[in-house]
CSV table of C-alpha atoms and ligand atoms in Angstrom, one decimal:
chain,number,residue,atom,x,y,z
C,1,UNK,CA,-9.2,-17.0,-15.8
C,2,UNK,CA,-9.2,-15.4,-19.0
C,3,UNK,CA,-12.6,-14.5,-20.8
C,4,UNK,CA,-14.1,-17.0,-22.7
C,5,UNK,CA,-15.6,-16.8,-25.9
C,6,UNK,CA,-19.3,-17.6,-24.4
C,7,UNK,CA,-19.7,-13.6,-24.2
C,8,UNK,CA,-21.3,-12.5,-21.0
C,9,UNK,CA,-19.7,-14.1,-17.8
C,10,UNK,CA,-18.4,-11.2,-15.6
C,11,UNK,CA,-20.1,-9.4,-13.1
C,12,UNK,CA,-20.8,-6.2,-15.1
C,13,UNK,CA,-18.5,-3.7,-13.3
C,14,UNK,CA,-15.3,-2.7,-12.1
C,15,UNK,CA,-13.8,-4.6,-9.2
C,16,UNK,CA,-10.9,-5.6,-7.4
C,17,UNK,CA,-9.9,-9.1,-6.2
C,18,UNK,CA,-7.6,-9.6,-3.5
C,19,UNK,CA,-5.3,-12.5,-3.1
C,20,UNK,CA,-5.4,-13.1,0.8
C,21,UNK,CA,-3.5,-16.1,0.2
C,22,UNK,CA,-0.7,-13.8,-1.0
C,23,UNK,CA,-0.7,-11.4,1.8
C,24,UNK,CA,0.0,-14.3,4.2
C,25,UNK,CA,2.9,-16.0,1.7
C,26,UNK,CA,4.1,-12.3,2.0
C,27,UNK,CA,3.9,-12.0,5.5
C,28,UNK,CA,6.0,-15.1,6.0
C,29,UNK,CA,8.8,-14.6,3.6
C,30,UNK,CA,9.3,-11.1,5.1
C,31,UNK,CA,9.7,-12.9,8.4
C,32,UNK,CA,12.0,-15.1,7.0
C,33,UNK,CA,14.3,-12.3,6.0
C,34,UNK,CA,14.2,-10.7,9.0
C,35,UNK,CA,14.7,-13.8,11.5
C,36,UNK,CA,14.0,-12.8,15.2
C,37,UNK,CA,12.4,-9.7,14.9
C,38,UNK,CA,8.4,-9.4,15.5
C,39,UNK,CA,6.3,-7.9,12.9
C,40,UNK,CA,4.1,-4.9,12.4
C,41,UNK,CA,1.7,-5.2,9.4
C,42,UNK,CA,1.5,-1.8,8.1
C,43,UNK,CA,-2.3,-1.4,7.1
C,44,UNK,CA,-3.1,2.2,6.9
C,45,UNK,CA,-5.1,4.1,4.0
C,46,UNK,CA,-7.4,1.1,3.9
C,47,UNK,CA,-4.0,-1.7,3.6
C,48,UNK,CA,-2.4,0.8,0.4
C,49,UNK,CA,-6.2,0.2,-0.8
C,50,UNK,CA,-6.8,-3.4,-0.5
C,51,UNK,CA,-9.2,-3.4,2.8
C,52,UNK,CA,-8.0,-2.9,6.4
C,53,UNK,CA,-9.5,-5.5,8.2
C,54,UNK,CA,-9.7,-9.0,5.6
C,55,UNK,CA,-5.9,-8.1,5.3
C,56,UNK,CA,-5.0,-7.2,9.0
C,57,UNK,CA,-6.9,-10.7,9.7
C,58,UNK,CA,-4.7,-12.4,7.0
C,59,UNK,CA,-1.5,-10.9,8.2
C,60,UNK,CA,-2.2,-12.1,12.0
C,61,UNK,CA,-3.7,-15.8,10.6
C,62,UNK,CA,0.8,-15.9,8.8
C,63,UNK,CA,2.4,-14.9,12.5
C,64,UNK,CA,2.1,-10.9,12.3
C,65,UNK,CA,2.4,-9.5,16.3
C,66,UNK,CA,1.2,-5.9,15.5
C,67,UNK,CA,-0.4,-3.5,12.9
C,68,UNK,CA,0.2,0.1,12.1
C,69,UNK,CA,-2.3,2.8,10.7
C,70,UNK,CA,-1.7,6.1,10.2
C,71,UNK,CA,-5.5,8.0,11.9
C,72,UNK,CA,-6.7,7.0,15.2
C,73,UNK,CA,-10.1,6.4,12.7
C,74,UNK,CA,-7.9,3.8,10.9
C,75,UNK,CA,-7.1,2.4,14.3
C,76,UNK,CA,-10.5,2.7,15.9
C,77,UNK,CA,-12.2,0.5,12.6
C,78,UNK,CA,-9.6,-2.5,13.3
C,79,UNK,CA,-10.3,-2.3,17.0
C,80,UNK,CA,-14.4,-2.6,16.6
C,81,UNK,CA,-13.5,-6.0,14.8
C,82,UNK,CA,-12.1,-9.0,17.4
C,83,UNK,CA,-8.8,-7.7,16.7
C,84,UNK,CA,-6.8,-7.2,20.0
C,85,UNK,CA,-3.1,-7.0,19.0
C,86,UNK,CA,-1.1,-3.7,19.7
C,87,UNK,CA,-2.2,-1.5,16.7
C,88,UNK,CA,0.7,1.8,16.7
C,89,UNK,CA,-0.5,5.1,15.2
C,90,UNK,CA,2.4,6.7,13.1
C,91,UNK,CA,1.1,10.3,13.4
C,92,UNK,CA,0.9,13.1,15.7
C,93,UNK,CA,-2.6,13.5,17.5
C,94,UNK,CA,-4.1,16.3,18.7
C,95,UNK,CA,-6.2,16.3,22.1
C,96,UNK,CA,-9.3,15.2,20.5
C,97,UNK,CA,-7.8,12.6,18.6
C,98,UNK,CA,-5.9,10.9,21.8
C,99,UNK,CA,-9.1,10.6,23.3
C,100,UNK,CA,-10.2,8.4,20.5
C,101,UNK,CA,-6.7,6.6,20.6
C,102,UNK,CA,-7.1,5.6,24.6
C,103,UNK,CA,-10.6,4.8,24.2
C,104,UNK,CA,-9.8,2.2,21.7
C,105,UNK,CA,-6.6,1.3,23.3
C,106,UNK,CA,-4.0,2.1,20.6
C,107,UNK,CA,-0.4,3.0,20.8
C,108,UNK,CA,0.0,6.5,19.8
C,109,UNK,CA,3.6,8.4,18.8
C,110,UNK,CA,5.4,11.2,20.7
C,111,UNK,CA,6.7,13.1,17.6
C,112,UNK,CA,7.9,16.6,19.5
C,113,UNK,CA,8.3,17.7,23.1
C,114,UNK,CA,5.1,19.0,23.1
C,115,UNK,CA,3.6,16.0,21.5
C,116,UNK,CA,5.3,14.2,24.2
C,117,UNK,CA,3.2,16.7,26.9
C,118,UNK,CA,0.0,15.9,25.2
C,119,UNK,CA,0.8,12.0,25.4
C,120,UNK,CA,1.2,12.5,29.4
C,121,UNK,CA,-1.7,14.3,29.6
C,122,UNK,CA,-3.8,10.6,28.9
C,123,UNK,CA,-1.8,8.6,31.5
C,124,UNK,CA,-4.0,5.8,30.1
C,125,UNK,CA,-2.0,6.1,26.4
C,126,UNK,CA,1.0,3.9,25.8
C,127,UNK,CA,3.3,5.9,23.7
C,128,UNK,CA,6.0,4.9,21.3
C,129,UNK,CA,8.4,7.5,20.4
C,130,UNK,CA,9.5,8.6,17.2
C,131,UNK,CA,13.1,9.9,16.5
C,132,UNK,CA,14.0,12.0,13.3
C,133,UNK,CA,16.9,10.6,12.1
C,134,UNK,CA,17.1,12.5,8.4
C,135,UNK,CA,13.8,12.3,7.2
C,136,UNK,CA,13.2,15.7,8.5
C,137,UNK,CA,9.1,14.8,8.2
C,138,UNK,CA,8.1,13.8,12.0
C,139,UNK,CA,10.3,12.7,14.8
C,140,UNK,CA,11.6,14.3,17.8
C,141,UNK,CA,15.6,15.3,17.7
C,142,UNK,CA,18.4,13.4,18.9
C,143,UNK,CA,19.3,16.0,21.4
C,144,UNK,CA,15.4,16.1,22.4
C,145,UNK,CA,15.3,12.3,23.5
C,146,UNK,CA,16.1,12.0,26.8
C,147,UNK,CA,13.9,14.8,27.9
C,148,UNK,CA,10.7,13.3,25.7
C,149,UNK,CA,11.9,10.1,27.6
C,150,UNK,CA,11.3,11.7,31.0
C,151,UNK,CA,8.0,13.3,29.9
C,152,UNK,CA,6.4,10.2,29.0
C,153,UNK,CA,8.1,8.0,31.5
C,154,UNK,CA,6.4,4.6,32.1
C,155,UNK,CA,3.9,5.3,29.2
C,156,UNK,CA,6.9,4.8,26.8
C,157,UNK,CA,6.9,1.1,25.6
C,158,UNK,CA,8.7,1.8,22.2
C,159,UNK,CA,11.2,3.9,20.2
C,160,UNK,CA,11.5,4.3,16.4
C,161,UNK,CA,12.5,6.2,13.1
C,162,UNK,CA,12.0,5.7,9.9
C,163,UNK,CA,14.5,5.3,6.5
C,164,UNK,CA,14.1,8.1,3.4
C,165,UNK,CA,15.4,6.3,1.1
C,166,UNK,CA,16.2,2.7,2.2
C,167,UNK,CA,15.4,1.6,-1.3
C,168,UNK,CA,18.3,3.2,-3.2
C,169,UNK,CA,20.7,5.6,-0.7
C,170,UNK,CA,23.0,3.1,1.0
C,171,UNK,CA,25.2,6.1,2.2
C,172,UNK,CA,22.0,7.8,3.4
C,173,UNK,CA,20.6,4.8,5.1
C,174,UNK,CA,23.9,4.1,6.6
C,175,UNK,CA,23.5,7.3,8.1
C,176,UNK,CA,20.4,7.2,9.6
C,177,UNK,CA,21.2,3.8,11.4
C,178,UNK,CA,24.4,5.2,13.0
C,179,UNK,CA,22.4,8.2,14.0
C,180,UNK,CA,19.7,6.3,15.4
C,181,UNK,CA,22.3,3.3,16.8
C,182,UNK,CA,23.7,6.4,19.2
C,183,UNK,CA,20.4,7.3,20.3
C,184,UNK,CA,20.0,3.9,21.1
C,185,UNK,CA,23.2,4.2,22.7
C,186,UNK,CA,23.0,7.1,25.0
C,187,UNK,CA,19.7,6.3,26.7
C,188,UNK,CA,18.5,3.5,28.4
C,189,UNK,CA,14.9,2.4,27.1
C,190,UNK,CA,14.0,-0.7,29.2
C,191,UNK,CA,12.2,-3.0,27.4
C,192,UNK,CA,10.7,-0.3,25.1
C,193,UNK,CA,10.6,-2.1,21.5
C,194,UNK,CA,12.8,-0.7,18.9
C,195,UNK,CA,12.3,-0.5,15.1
C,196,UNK,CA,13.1,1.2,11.9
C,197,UNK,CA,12.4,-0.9,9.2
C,198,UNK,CA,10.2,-0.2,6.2
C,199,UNK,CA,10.2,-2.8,3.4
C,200,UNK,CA,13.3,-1.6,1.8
C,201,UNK,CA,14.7,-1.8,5.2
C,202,UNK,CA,13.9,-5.5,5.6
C,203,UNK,CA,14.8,-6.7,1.7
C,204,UNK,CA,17.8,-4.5,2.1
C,205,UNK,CA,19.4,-3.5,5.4
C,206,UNK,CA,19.6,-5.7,7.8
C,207,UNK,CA,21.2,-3.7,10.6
C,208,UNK,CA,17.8,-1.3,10.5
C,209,UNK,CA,16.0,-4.8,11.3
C,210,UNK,CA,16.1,-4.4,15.5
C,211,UNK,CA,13.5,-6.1,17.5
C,212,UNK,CA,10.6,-5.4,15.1
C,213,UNK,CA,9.7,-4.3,11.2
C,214,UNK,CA,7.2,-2.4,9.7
C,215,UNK,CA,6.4,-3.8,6.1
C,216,UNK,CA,3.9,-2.0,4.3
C,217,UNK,CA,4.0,-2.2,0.6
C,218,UNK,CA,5.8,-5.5,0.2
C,219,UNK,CA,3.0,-7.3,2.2
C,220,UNK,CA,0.9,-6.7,-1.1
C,221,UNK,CA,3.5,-8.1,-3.3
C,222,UNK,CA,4.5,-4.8,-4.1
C,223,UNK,CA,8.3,-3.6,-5.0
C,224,UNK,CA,9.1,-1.3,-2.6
C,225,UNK,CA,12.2,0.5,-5.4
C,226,UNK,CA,9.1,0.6,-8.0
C,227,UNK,CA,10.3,-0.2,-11.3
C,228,UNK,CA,13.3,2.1,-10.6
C,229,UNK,CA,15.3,0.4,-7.8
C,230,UNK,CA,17.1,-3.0,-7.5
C,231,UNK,CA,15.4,-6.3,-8.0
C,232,UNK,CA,14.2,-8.3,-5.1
C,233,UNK,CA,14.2,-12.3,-4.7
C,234,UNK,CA,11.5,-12.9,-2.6
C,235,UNK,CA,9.1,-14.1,-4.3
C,236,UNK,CA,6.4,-11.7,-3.4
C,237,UNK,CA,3.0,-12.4,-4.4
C,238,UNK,CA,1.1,-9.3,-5.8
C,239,UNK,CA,-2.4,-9.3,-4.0
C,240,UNK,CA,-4.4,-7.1,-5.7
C,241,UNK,CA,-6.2,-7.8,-9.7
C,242,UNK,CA,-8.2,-5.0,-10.8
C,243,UNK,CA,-10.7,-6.0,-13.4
C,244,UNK,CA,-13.4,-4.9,-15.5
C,245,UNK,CA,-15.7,-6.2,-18.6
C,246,UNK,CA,-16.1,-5.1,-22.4
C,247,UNK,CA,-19.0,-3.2,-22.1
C,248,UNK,CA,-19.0,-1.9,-25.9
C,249,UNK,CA,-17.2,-2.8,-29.3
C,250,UNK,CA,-17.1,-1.1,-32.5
C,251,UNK,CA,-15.5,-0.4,-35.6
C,252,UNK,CA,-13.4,2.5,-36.0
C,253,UNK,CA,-12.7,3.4,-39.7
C,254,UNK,CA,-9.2,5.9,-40.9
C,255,UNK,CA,-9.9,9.0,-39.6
C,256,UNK,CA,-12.4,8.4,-36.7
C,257,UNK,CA,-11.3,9.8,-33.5
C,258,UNK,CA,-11.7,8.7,-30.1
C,259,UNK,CA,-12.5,9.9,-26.8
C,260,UNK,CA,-12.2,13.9,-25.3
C,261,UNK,CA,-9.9,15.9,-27.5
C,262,UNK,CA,-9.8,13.3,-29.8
C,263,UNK,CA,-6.2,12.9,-28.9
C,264,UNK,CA,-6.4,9.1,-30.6
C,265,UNK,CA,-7.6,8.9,-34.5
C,266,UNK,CA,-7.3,5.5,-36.1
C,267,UNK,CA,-4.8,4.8,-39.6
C,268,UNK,CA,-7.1,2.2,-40.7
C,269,UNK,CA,-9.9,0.0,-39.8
C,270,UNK,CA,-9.5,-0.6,-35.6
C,271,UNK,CA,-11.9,-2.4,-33.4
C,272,UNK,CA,-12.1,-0.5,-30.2
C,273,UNK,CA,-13.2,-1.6,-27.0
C,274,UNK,CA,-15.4,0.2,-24.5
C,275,UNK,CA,-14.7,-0.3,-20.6
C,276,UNK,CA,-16.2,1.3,-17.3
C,277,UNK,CA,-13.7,2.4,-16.1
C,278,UNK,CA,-11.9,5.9,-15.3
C,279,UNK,CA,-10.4,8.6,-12.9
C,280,UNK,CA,-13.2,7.9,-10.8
C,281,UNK,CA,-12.2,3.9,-10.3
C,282,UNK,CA,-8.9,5.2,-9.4
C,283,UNK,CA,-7.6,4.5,-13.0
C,284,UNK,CA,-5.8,7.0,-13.5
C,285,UNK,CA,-5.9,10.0,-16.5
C,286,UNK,CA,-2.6,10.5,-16.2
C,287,UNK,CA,-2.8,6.8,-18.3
C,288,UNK,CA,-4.1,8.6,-21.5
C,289,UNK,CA,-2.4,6.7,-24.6
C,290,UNK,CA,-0.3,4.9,-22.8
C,291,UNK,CA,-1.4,2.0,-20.4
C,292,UNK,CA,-2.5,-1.6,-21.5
C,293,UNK,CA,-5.0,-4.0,-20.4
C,294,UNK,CA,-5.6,-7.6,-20.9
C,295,UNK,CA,-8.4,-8.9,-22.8
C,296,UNK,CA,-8.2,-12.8,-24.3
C,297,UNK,CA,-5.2,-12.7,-22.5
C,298,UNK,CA,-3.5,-10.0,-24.6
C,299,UNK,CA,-2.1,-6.8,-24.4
C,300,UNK,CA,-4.2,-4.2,-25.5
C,301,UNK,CA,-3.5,-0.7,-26.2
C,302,UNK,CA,-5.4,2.3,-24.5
C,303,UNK,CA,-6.7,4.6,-27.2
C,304,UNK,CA,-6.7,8.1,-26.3
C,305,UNK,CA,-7.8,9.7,-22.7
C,306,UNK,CA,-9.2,8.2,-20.2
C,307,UNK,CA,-12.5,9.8,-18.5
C,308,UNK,CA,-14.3,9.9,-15.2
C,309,UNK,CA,-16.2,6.9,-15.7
C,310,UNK,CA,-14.7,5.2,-19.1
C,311,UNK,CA,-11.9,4.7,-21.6
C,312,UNK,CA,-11.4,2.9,-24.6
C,313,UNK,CA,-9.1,-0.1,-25.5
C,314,UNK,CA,-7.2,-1.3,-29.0
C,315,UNK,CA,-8.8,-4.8,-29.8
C,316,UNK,CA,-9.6,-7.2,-32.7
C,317,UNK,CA,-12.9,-8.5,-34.4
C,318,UNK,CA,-12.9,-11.7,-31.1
C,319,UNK,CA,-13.1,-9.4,-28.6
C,320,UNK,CA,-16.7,-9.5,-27.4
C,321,UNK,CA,-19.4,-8.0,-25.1
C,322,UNK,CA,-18.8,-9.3,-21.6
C,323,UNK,CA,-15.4,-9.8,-22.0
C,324,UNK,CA,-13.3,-10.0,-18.8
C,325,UNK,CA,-10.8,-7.4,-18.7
C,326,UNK,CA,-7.6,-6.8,-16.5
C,327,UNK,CA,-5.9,-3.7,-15.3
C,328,UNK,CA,-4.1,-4.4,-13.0
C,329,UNK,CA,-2.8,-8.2,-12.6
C,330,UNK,CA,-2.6,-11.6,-14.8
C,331,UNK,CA,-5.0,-13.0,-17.7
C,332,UNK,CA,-3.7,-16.2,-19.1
C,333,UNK,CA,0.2,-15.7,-19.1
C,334,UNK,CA,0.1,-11.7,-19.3
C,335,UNK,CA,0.5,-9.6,-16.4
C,336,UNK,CA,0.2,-6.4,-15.7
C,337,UNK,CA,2.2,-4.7,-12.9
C,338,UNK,CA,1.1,-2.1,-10.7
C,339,UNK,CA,4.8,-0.8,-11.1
C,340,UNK,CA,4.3,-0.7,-15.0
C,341,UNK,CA,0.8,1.6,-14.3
C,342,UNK,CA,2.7,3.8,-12.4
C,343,UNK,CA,5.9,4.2,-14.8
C,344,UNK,CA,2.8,4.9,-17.5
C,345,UNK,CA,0.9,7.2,-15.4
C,346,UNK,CA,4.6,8.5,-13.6
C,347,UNK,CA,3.5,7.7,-10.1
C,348,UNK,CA,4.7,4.9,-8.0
C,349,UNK,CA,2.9,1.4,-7.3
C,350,UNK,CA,2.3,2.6,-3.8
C,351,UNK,CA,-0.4,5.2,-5.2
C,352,UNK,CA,-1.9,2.7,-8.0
C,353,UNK,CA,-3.4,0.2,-5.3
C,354,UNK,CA,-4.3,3.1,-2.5
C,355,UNK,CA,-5.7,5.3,-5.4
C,356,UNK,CA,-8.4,2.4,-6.1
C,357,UNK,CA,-11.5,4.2,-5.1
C,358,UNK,CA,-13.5,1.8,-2.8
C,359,UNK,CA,-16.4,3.8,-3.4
C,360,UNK,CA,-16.9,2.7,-6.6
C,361,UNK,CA,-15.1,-0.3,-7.0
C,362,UNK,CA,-16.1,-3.6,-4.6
C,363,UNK,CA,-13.5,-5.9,-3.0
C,364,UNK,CA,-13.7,-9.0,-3.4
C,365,UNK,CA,-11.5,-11.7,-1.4
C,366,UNK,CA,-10.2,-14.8,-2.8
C,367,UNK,CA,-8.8,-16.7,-0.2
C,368,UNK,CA,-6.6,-19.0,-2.6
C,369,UNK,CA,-4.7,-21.2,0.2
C,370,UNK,CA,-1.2,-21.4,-2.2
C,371,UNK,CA,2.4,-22.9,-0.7
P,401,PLP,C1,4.2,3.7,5.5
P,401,PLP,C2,5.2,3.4,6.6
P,401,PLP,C3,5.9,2.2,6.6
P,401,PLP,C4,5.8,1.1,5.6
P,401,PLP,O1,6.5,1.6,4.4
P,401,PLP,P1,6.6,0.6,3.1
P,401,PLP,O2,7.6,1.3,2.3
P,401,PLP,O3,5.3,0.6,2.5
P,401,PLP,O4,7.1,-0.7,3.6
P,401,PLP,C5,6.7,2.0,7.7
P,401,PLP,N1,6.9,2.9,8.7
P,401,PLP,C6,6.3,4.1,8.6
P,401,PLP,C7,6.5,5.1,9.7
P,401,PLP,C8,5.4,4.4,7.6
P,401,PLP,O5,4.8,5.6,7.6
């Protein structure tokens, strides 16, 4: 795991590995915690940056019934694979777009009356429609429903809304439930399928659970509260390791500064650490002086900024060329948490993973087949 002391063993860039094996333990201990209720993997912006289709096919191989992007693009790329689950489409889609969405048979959202119009329009689209219950971001209104009903009659096969801030409001979410509970209430939906939860929403309410969930971050091992919100028990399994290799070492005397701006001079004698990696990877500038990495399964201090393409970490006279280092994830019995890279970078662990820029750093899947 860690790098060994032969020198050169890594691959010479910046890449992520993703745990498979944990998307599926994920999968199945959200299922547990919401017991009767199918589940919709949510896998859009590329699964929160760790590949679409490897982890759509992981989430189906653990019992998932359904996936959710957010572009009909996103949708179209699963669909051109052999997957032939429902796939939703959480946005609202103009003309052009619905075309796409019926030729490649996804479920798109009513979000407005009009939306609702456009929907009808494509008798061919199945529709599920969303309800704004307080997020105020998408959703038709209460008082709207039964005429979007009407509109999209037998195309309608699902009704939904989604929680603000199910991962610390309990009043709010509360709220939202009891709004959406009398929407529920006053119409009659057939066998439309009903759902509300995000991963907050499973972990932590289960009255938003209904007939189906939507997990998103939690099904890459992800706290859904960040480092902010209450602690979950479930075990998770964080599927993404972002690593890279020592690519440079030298010897920094008192004085020398390092990196633009020069932000970082050393005190003393410092061995420092050159690594591929930057803005460009996804890893972020916003890290400047304050993130860590592992090498030799340590922590190491990030001197100065970081740059497009490189920064520069605090090491010791072992450290060698070729070195594995780690971002994001374990080395030896250090880890380091996509929730700690986005307290240092003050973001959230949602953007650290999606902000992994597949253009220049490869996915690789380990498909470790753990309990
Ligand atoms: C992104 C999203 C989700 C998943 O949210 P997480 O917090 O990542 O679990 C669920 N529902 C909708 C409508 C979303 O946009």
């Amino acid at each position: 795991m860690s790098g060994t002391a032969s020198g050169v063993r890594t691959p010479g860039r910046t890449w992520a590995e993703i745990d498979l094996g944990a998307v599926r333990h994920n999968v199945r201990a959200l299922e547990h915690r919401a017991p009767g209720a199918r589940l919709m993997a949510v896998v859009k912006a590329d699964a929160y940056g760790h590949g679409a289709v490897p982890v759509s096919r992981a989430a189906l191989e653990a019992g998932a019934d359904a996936l959710a992007v957010v572009t009909a693009e996103e949708g179209a790329e699963l669909r051109r694979t052999e997957i032939r689950v429902p796939v939703l489409v959480f946005t609202d889609l103009l003309p052009d777009r619905l075309r796409l969405a019926e030729e490649y048979r996804l479920i798109v959202t009513a979000h407005s009356l009009a939306s609702a119009r456009r929907v009808a329009a494509r008798p061919g689209l199945e529709a599920h429609l969303k309800v704004n219950t307080g997020m105020n971001r998408w959703g038709v209104e209460p008082s709207e429903v039964g005429e979007a009903r009407r509109i999209l009659g037998s195309q309608l096969k699902g009704v939904y809304t989604h929680l603000a801030s199910a991962d610390r409001d309990e009043g709010e979410t509360r709220r939202q439930i009891s709004a959406f509970d009398e929407v529920l209430a006053a119409h009659s939906f057939g066998g439309a399928l009903v759902h509300a939860a995000n991963s907050a929403g499973i972990l932590w309410h289960r009255r938003s659970h209904y007939d189906c969930v939507r997990p998103g971050v939690a099904l890459y091992g992800l706290h859904p509260a960040g480092d902010e919100g209450r602690a979950t028990d479930e075990g998770l399994r964080p599927a993404m390791v972002l690593k890279s290799y020592v690519a440079d070492v030298r010897r920094l005397e008192a004085g020398d500064g390092v990196s633009y701006g020069l932000t970082f001079r050393a005190g003393s004698t410092t061995f420092a650490a050159t690594v591929p990696v930057g803005y460009a990877e996804g890893y972020r500038r916003a890290l400047s002086g304050r993130a860590e990495a592992l090498i030799r399964g340590e922590r190491r201090p990030l001197l100065g900024r970081v740059t497009m393409d490189a920064c520069v970490f605090e090491v010791d006279g072992s450290v060698e060329v070729g070195d594995e280092v780690v971002l994001l994830g374990g080395q030896g019995d250090e880890r380091v948490t996509a929730e700690e890279l986005g307290a240092w970078a003050g973001t959230i662990n949602y953007e650290v993973t999606t902000g992994v820029n597949p253009r220049r750093v490869e996915r690789s899947y380990e498909d470790v087949r753990g309990p």
